[in-house]
Coordinates of C-alpha atoms and ligand atoms in Angstrom, one line a residue:
X643 CA 0.0 0.0 0.0
X644 CA 1.3 3.5 -0.8
X645 CA 1.7 6.1 1.9
X646 CA -1.3 8.1 0.8
X647 CA -3.5 5.1 0.9
X648 CA -2.3 4.3 4.4
X649 CA -3.0 7.9 5.5
X650 CA -6.5 7.7 4.1
X651 CA -7.1 4.6 6.2
X652 CA -6.2 6.5 9.3
X653 CA -8.9 9.1 8.6
X654 CA -11.4 10.3 11.1
X655 CA -14.5 8.8 9.4
X656 CA -17.3 7.8 11.8
X657 CA -19.9 9.3 14.0
X658 CA -18.1 7.6 16.9
X659 CA -14.9 9.6 16.1
X660 CA -17.0 12.8 16.3
X661 CA -18.2 12.0 19.7
X662 CA -14.8 10.8 21.1
X663 CA -12.5 13.3 19.5
X664 CA -14.7 16.4 19.0
X665 CA -17.2 16.2 21.8
X666 CA -20.4 15.9 19.6
X667 CA -23.4 14.4 21.3
X668 CA -24.3 11.0 20.0
X669 CA -27.6 11.8 18.4
X670 CA -26.2 14.7 16.4
X671 CA -23.1 12.7 15.4
X672 CA -25.2 9.9 14.1
X673 CA -27.5 12.1 12.0
X674 CA -24.5 14.1 10.6
X675 CA -22.7 10.8 9.7
X676 CA -25.8 9.5 7.9
X677 CA -26.4 12.7 6.0
X678 CA -23.0 13.2 4.4
X679 CA -19.8 11.2 4.8
X680 CA -17.0 12.3 7.1
X681 CA -13.4 11.8 6.1
X682 CA -10.5 13.8 7.5
X683 CA -7.0 12.3 7.0
X684 CA -4.2 12.9 9.6
X685 CA -2.4 15.4 7.4
X686 CA -5.4 17.7 6.9
X687 CA -6.4 17.3 10.6
X688 CA -2.9 18.5 11.6
X689 CA -3.6 21.8 9.9
X690 CA -6.3 22.7 12.5
X691 CA -5.0 25.3 14.9
X692 CA -8.1 25.8 17.1
X693 CA -11.7 24.6 17.3
X694 CA -13.8 26.4 14.7
X695 CA -10.9 27.8 12.7
X696 CA -11.0 28.0 8.9
X697 CA -9.6 24.5 8.5
X698 CA -11.9 23.0 11.0
X699 CA -15.0 24.6 9.4
X700 CA -14.2 23.0 6.1
X701 CA -13.8 19.4 7.4
X702 CA -15.6 18.9 10.7
X703 CA -19.4 18.6 10.4
X704 CA -21.6 21.3 12.0
X705 CA -25.1 20.8 13.4
X706 CA -26.2 23.6 11.0
X707 CA -25.9 21.0 8.2
X708 CA -29.0 19.4 9.6
X709 CA -31.1 22.6 9.3
X710 CA -34.2 22.3 7.1
X711 CA -33.0 25.2 5.0
X712 CA -35.2 24.3 2.0
X713 CA -32.3 24.6 -0.4
X714 CA -32.1 22.2 -3.4
X715 CA -29.8 19.1 -3.4
X716 CA -28.8 19.7 -7.0
X717 CA -28.8 23.5 -7.4
X718 CA -26.9 23.5 -10.7
X719 CA -29.3 21.0 -12.3
X720 CA -26.3 18.7 -13.1
X721 CA -28.5 15.7 -13.2
X722 CA -30.7 17.0 -16.0
X723 CA -27.5 17.7 -18.0
X724 CA -26.3 14.1 -17.6
X725 CA -26.8 12.1 -20.8
X726 CA -25.1 9.1 -19.0
X727 CA -24.4 8.9 -15.3
X728 CA -20.7 9.8 -15.5
X729 CA -21.1 12.8 -17.8
X730 CA -22.3 16.4 -17.2
X731 CA -22.6 18.1 -20.6
X732 CA -23.6 21.7 -20.2
X733 CA -21.3 23.6 -22.5
X734 CA -20.9 23.1 -26.2
X735 CA -17.3 21.9 -26.4
X736 CA -16.4 20.4 -23.0
X737 CA -17.8 17.9 -20.4
X738 CA -17.3 16.9 -16.8
X739 CA -16.4 13.2 -16.6
X740 CA -17.2 11.9 -13.1
X741 CA -14.8 9.0 -12.5
X742 CA -15.2 8.1 -8.9
X743 CA -17.5 9.0 -6.0
X744 CA -14.7 9.0 -3.5
X745 CA -12.9 12.0 -2.1
X746 CA -9.8 12.3 0.0
X747 CA -11.8 14.5 2.3
X748 CA -15.5 15.3 2.4
X749 CA -15.8 19.0 2.4
X750 CA -18.7 20.2 4.4
X751 CA -19.7 22.8 1.8
X752 CA -19.7 20.4 -1.2
X753 CA -22.1 21.2 -3.9
X754 CA -22.3 17.6 -5.1
X755 CA -23.2 16.1 -1.7
X756 CA -26.1 14.2 -3.2
X757 CA -23.7 12.1 -5.2
X758 CA -20.2 12.3 -3.7
X759 CA -19.3 9.3 -1.5
X760 CA -22.2 7.3 -3.0
X761 CA -20.8 4.6 -5.3
X762 CA -24.2 3.7 -6.6
X763 CA -24.3 7.2 -8.3
X764 CA -20.8 7.5 -9.5
X765 CA -19.0 4.3 -10.4
X766 CA -16.2 2.7 -12.5
X767 CA -18.9 0.7 -14.3
X768 CA -20.2 4.0 -15.9
X769 CA -16.7 4.8 -17.2
X770 CA -17.1 3.0 -20.4
X771 CA -20.4 4.6 -21.1
X772 CA -18.7 8.0 -20.5
X773 CA -15.9 7.2 -22.9
X774 CA -18.4 6.0 -25.5
X775 CA -20.5 9.2 -25.1
X776 CA -17.4 11.4 -25.6
X777 CA -16.2 9.3 -28.6
X778 CA -19.5 9.7 -30.3
X779 CA -19.6 13.5 -29.8
X780 CA -16.9 15.1 -32.0
X781 CA -17.8 18.6 -30.7
X782 CA -16.2 17.7 -27.3
X783 CA -12.5 18.8 -27.3
X784 CA -12.0 19.3 -23.6
X785 CA -12.7 16.7 -20.9
X786 CA -12.5 17.5 -17.2
X787 CA -12.1 14.5 -14.9
X788 CA -14.0 15.2 -11.7
X789 CA -15.9 13.3 -9.2
X790 CA -15.4 12.8 -6.3
X791 CA -11.7 13.2 -6.8
X792 CA -10.1 11.5 -9.9
X793 CA -6.8 11.1 -8.0
X794 CA -8.6 8.7 -5.6
X795 CA -8.3 6.2 -8.5
X796 CA -5.1 4.2 -8.4
X797 CA -2.5 5.2 -10.9
X798 CA -3.4 2.1 -12.9
X799 CA -7.1 2.8 -13.2
X800 CA -6.5 6.5 -13.9
X801 CA -4.1 5.6 -16.7
X802 CA -6.8 3.4 -18.2
X803 CA -9.2 6.4 -18.3
X804 CA -6.5 8.7 -19.7
X805 CA -5.5 6.2 -22.4
X806 CA -9.2 5.8 -23.3
X807 CA -9.5 9.5 -23.8
X808 CA -6.3 9.8 -25.8
X809 CA -7.6 7.2 -28.2
X810 CA -10.4 9.6 -29.1
X811 CA -9.0 11.9 -31.9
X812 CA -11.1 14.9 -31.2
X813 CA -10.0 15.3 -27.6
X814 CA -7.5 18.1 -27.5
X815 CA -7.0 18.8 -23.8
X816 CA -7.6 16.8 -20.6
X817 CA -8.1 18.5 -17.2
X818 CA -8.2 17.0 -13.8
X819 CA -10.1 18.7 -10.9
X820 CA -8.5 17.5 -7.8
X821 CA -8.2 18.6 -4.2
X822 CA -5.2 16.3 -3.5
X823 CA -2.4 19.0 -3.5
X824 CA -4.4 20.7 -0.8
X825 CA -5.8 17.9 1.4
X826 CA -3.4 15.0 0.8
X827 CA -0.3 16.2 -1.0
X828 CA 1.3 12.8 -0.4
X829 CA -0.8 11.6 -3.2
X830 CA 1.4 13.4 -5.7
X831 CA 4.3 10.9 -6.4
X832 CA 6.9 10.7 -9.0
X833 CA 5.2 7.6 -10.3
X834 CA 2.0 9.6 -10.8
X835 CA 3.6 12.6 -12.5
X836 CA 5.6 10.4 -14.8
X837 CA 2.4 8.7 -15.8
X838 CA 0.4 11.9 -16.3
X839 CA 3.1 13.4 -18.5
X840 CA 2.5 10.8 -21.1
X841 CA -1.0 12.2 -21.8
X842 CA -0.2 15.9 -22.4
X843 CA -1.7 18.4 -22.8
X844 CA -3.0 17.8 -19.2
X845 CA -4.1 20.7 -17.0
X846 CA -4.9 20.5 -13.3
X847 CA -7.2 22.7 -11.3
X848 CA -6.8 22.3 -7.6
X849 CA -8.8 23.6 -4.7
X850 CA -7.2 25.7 -2.0
X851 CA -9.4 27.9 0.1
X852 CA -7.2 29.3 2.9
X853 CA -3.5 30.4 3.2
X854 CA -2.9 27.9 6.0
X855 CA -3.3 25.1 3.4
X856 CA -0.3 26.4 1.6
X857 CA 2.2 24.2 3.5
X858 CA 5.7 23.0 2.5
X859 CA 4.1 19.6 1.7
X860 CA 1.5 21.3 -0.6
X861 CA 4.3 23.3 -2.3
X862 CA 6.2 20.1 -2.9
X863 CA 3.2 18.5 -4.5
X864 CA 2.6 21.5 -6.8
X865 CA 6.2 21.7 -7.7
X866 CA 6.2 18.1 -8.8
X867 CA 3.1 18.6 -11.0
X868 CA 4.5 21.9 -12.5
X869 CA 7.8 20.2 -13.1
X870 CA 5.9 17.6 -15.1
X871 CA 4.7 20.4 -17.4
X872 CA 1.2 20.5 -16.0
X873 CA -0.2 24.1 -15.8
X874 CA -1.9 24.5 -12.4
X875 CA -5.0 26.6 -11.6
X876 CA -7.0 27.0 -8.4
X877 CA -10.7 27.1 -7.8
X878 CA -11.6 28.5 -4.4
X879 CA -15.0 28.8 -2.8
X880 CA -15.9 32.0 -0.9
X881 CA -17.1 31.0 2.5
X882 CA -18.2 32.8 5.6
X883 CA -15.7 32.4 8.5
X884 CA -13.2 30.7 6.2
X885 CA -11.9 33.2 3.6
X886 CA -14.4 36.1 3.5
X887 CA -11.8 38.7 4.5
X888 CA -10.0 40.6 1.7
X889 CA -6.6 40.2 3.5
X890 CA -7.0 36.5 3.8
X891 CA -7.9 36.1 0.2
X892 CA -5.0 38.3 -0.9
X893 CA -2.6 36.2 1.2
X894 CA -4.1 33.0 -0.3
X895 CA -3.7 34.3 -3.9
X896 CA -0.2 35.4 -3.4
X897 CA 0.9 32.2 -1.7
X898 CA -0.7 30.2 -4.6
X899 CA 1.5 32.1 -7.1
X900 CA 4.6 31.2 -5.1
X901 CA 3.6 27.5 -5.5
X902 CA 3.2 28.1 -9.3
X903 CA -0.6 27.8 -9.0
X904 CA -2.5 30.4 -11.0
X905 CA -5.8 31.5 -9.3
X906 CA -8.6 30.6 -11.8
X907 CA -12.0 30.9 -10.3
X908 CA -13.4 32.2 -7.0
X909 CA -16.9 30.7 -6.6
X910 CA -19.8 32.3 -4.9
X911 CA -21.0 29.5 -2.6
X912 CA -23.8 27.4 -4.3
X913 CA -27.2 27.2 -2.7
X914 CA -26.9 23.6 -1.7
X915 CA -29.0 21.9 1.0
X916 CA -27.1 21.8 4.3
X917 CA -24.5 24.5 3.4
X918 CA -26.5 27.7 4.0
X919 CA -24.2 28.7 6.9
X920 CA -21.3 29.1 4.5
X921 CA -23.0 31.6 2.3
X922 CA -22.0 35.3 2.0
X923 CA -23.7 38.2 0.3
X924 CA -22.4 38.8 -3.3
X925 CA -21.4 42.3 -2.1
X926 CA -18.7 40.6 0.0
X927 CA -17.2 38.9 -3.0
X928 CA -17.3 42.1 -4.9
X929 CA -15.5 43.9 -2.1
X930 CA -12.8 41.2 -2.1
X931 CA -12.3 41.5 -5.9
X932 CA -12.2 45.3 -5.6
X933 CA -9.4 44.9 -3.0
X934 CA -7.4 42.5 -5.2
X935 CA -7.4 44.2 -8.6
X936 CA -4.7 46.8 -8.8
X937 CA -3.5 46.1 -5.3
X938 CA -1.5 43.0 -6.3
X939 CA -0.2 41.1 -9.4
X940 CA -2.9 40.7 -12.1
X941 CA -1.8 37.0 -12.1
X942 CA -3.2 36.7 -8.6
X943 CA -6.7 37.7 -9.6
X944 CA -9.3 34.9 -10.2
X945 CA -12.6 35.3 -12.0
X946 CA -15.3 35.7 -9.4
X947 CA -18.2 33.6 -10.7
X948 CA -21.7 32.6 -9.7
X949 CA -22.7 29.2 -11.0
X950 CA -26.2 30.0 -12.1
X951 CA -28.9 28.2 -10.2
X952 CA -30.8 25.9 -12.5
X953 CA -27.8 25.1 -14.6
X954 CA -26.9 28.2 -16.7
X955 CA -23.2 27.8 -16.1
X956 CA -20.6 30.1 -14.6
X957 CA -21.3 33.8 -14.8
X958 CA -18.5 36.2 -14.1
X959 CA -19.2 39.3 -12.0
X960 CA -17.0 42.3 -11.5
X961 CA -17.0 45.4 -9.4
X962 CA -18.4 48.4 -11.3
X963 CA -15.5 50.1 -13.0
X964 CA -17.6 51.9 -15.7
X965 CA -19.4 54.8 -14.0
X966 CA -21.2 56.0 -17.0
X967 CA -21.0 57.8 -20.3
X968 CA -20.9 61.5 -21.2
X969 CA -21.4 62.0 -24.9
X970 CA -18.8 59.9 -26.6
X971 CA -16.7 59.7 -23.4
X972 CA -16.7 56.7 -21.0
X973 CA -16.3 57.6 -17.4
X974 CA -14.1 55.0 -15.6
X975 CA -12.7 54.7 -12.1
X976 CA -9.4 52.9 -11.2
X977 CA -8.5 50.7 -8.2
X978 CA -7.9 53.9 -6.1
X979 CA -11.3 55.3 -7.0
X980 CA -9.8 58.0 -9.2
X981 CA -11.9 59.0 -12.1
X982 CA -10.8 58.9 -15.7
X983 CA -12.4 59.7 -19.0
X984 CA -11.8 57.6 -22.1
X985 CA -12.8 59.2 -25.4
X986 CA -14.5 56.3 -27.1
X987 CA -14.9 56.0 -30.9
X988 CA -18.3 56.7 -32.4
X989 CA -20.2 53.6 -33.2
X990 CA -20.0 52.5 -36.8
X991 CA -23.1 53.8 -38.6
X992 CA -23.9 50.5 -40.3
X993 CA -24.8 47.8 -37.8
X994 CA -25.0 44.3 -39.1
X995 CA -25.7 42.8 -35.7
X996 CA -29.2 42.5 -34.3
X997 CA -30.0 45.1 -31.6
X998 CA -28.5 44.1 -28.3
X999 CA -31.8 43.5 -26.6
X1000 CA -32.7 40.8 -29.2
X1001 CA -29.7 38.8 -28.0
X1002 CA -31.2 38.4 -24.5
X1003 CA -33.4 35.4 -23.9
X1004 CA -35.0 34.1 -20.8
X1005 CA -34.5 30.4 -20.1
X1006 CA -38.2 29.8 -20.7
X1007 CA -37.9 31.6 -24.1
X1008 CA -40.0 34.6 -23.0
X1009 CA -38.7 38.1 -23.7
X1010 CA -36.6 39.5 -21.0
X1011 CA -37.6 42.7 -19.2
X1012 CA -34.0 43.6 -18.4
X1013 CA -32.8 46.7 -20.3
X1014 CA -29.3 45.8 -21.6
X1015 CA -28.0 49.3 -20.7
X1016 CA -28.6 48.6 -17.0
X1017 CA -26.8 45.3 -17.3
X1018 CA -23.6 46.5 -18.9
X1019 CA -23.6 50.0 -17.5
X1020 CA -22.9 51.7 -20.8
X1021 CA -24.4 51.7 -24.1
Ligands
PLP482 C1 -17.2 24.4 -14.6 C2 -17.7 23.5 -15.6 C3 -17.0 23.3 -16.8 C4 -15.7 24.0 -17.1 O1 -15.8 25.3 -17.2 P1 -14.6 26.2 -17.7 O2 -15.1 27.6 -17.6 O3 -14.3 25.8 -19.1 O4 -13.5 26.0 -16.7 C5 -17.5 22.4 -17.7 N1 -18.7 21.8 -17.5 C6 -19.4 22.0 -16.3 C7 -20.7 21.3 -16.2 C8 -18.9 22.8 -15.4 O5 -19.6 23.0 -14.2
SF4_483 S1 -13.2 17.2 -2.8 FE1 -14.7 18.3 -4.2 S2 -16.3 16.7 -4.6 FE2 -15.1 16.0 -2.9 S3 -16.3 16.7 -1.1 FE3 -14.7 18.3 -1.5 S4 -15.8 19.8 -2.8 FE4 -17.0 17.8 -2.8

């Protein structure tokens, strides 16, 4: 057995552990355990500094998970975009390929709680169906291995999936979405990186949420992946009490760059059942973005996105930099709130495009009442 597998076996993973190690009462522990798996390996556990800290909140269950919050289990309508159980096909040219239900840790805020950890819903036996689906859809050029965590597969099984994908001529790039560099960096071995290298171009998006997760072990894991020629990105989730302070986010983004990880997305927390206590108002995310742009390297700035409820995909949102228009001038403000005027060009007199409002469409096909000027700020 490899070290990482041994570490997984030593995880805190039962209601009994919650009672004995974290002082939960038995009834609550039992309910929490049956609602969503618990798994915290000794490495990640060692990052906790005090009860209720940002590491604790991400991995130790909270009785607030039991709240009847009325939130949906599948807020992104992933299930209705699944032509076969292992595929989520929402965008024209790329798919999520769910290869395992297992994760190295069960994050309390997970958006895929309904499926993750449940091998009847995500399973190796659906892998061939997924490969067949991808092979029969030539418009797919980008496949994102997800789950669960695809690095929970053994190197051998993972290589079989990668080989299967590389046998499909229209697949240009392969991405892996994995939390391993953050929660179990011991999973990144030379054997693994030597294998991954054979299937380039391979990209990895990892998932760090707090600067305390940027340890020497995590750096070593990211170094090994980067040295294997794999570009690394990070997808963070904005969460109350974890990283909803501009200074914390700034430190996280800077630390990621020192580990050769490029911040990619910052997600507004999804509205998933049992995770309401992690949500922040969108104004908080905008405030954080406002305090990043201009104040630090542009490389450190992720896209702040809302994954549209009901399955519309990721929608970027930005602080308001365009203040308005005066004649042909656009009035802008910079990161220090200084005002600038940009003399725009007059629009071309002949317009071959349909009027902007015709391009808006409600999901149900009805005409949208939104006035485009209000949406984009300028005409
Ligand atoms: C996030 C996501 C992707 C990838 O989106 P990118 O913006 O290309 O990174 C693809 N499919 C689904 C269903 C997703 O949720
Ligand atoms: S690693 Fe990802 S899929 Fe697994 S529990 Fe955490 S957020 Fe959910």
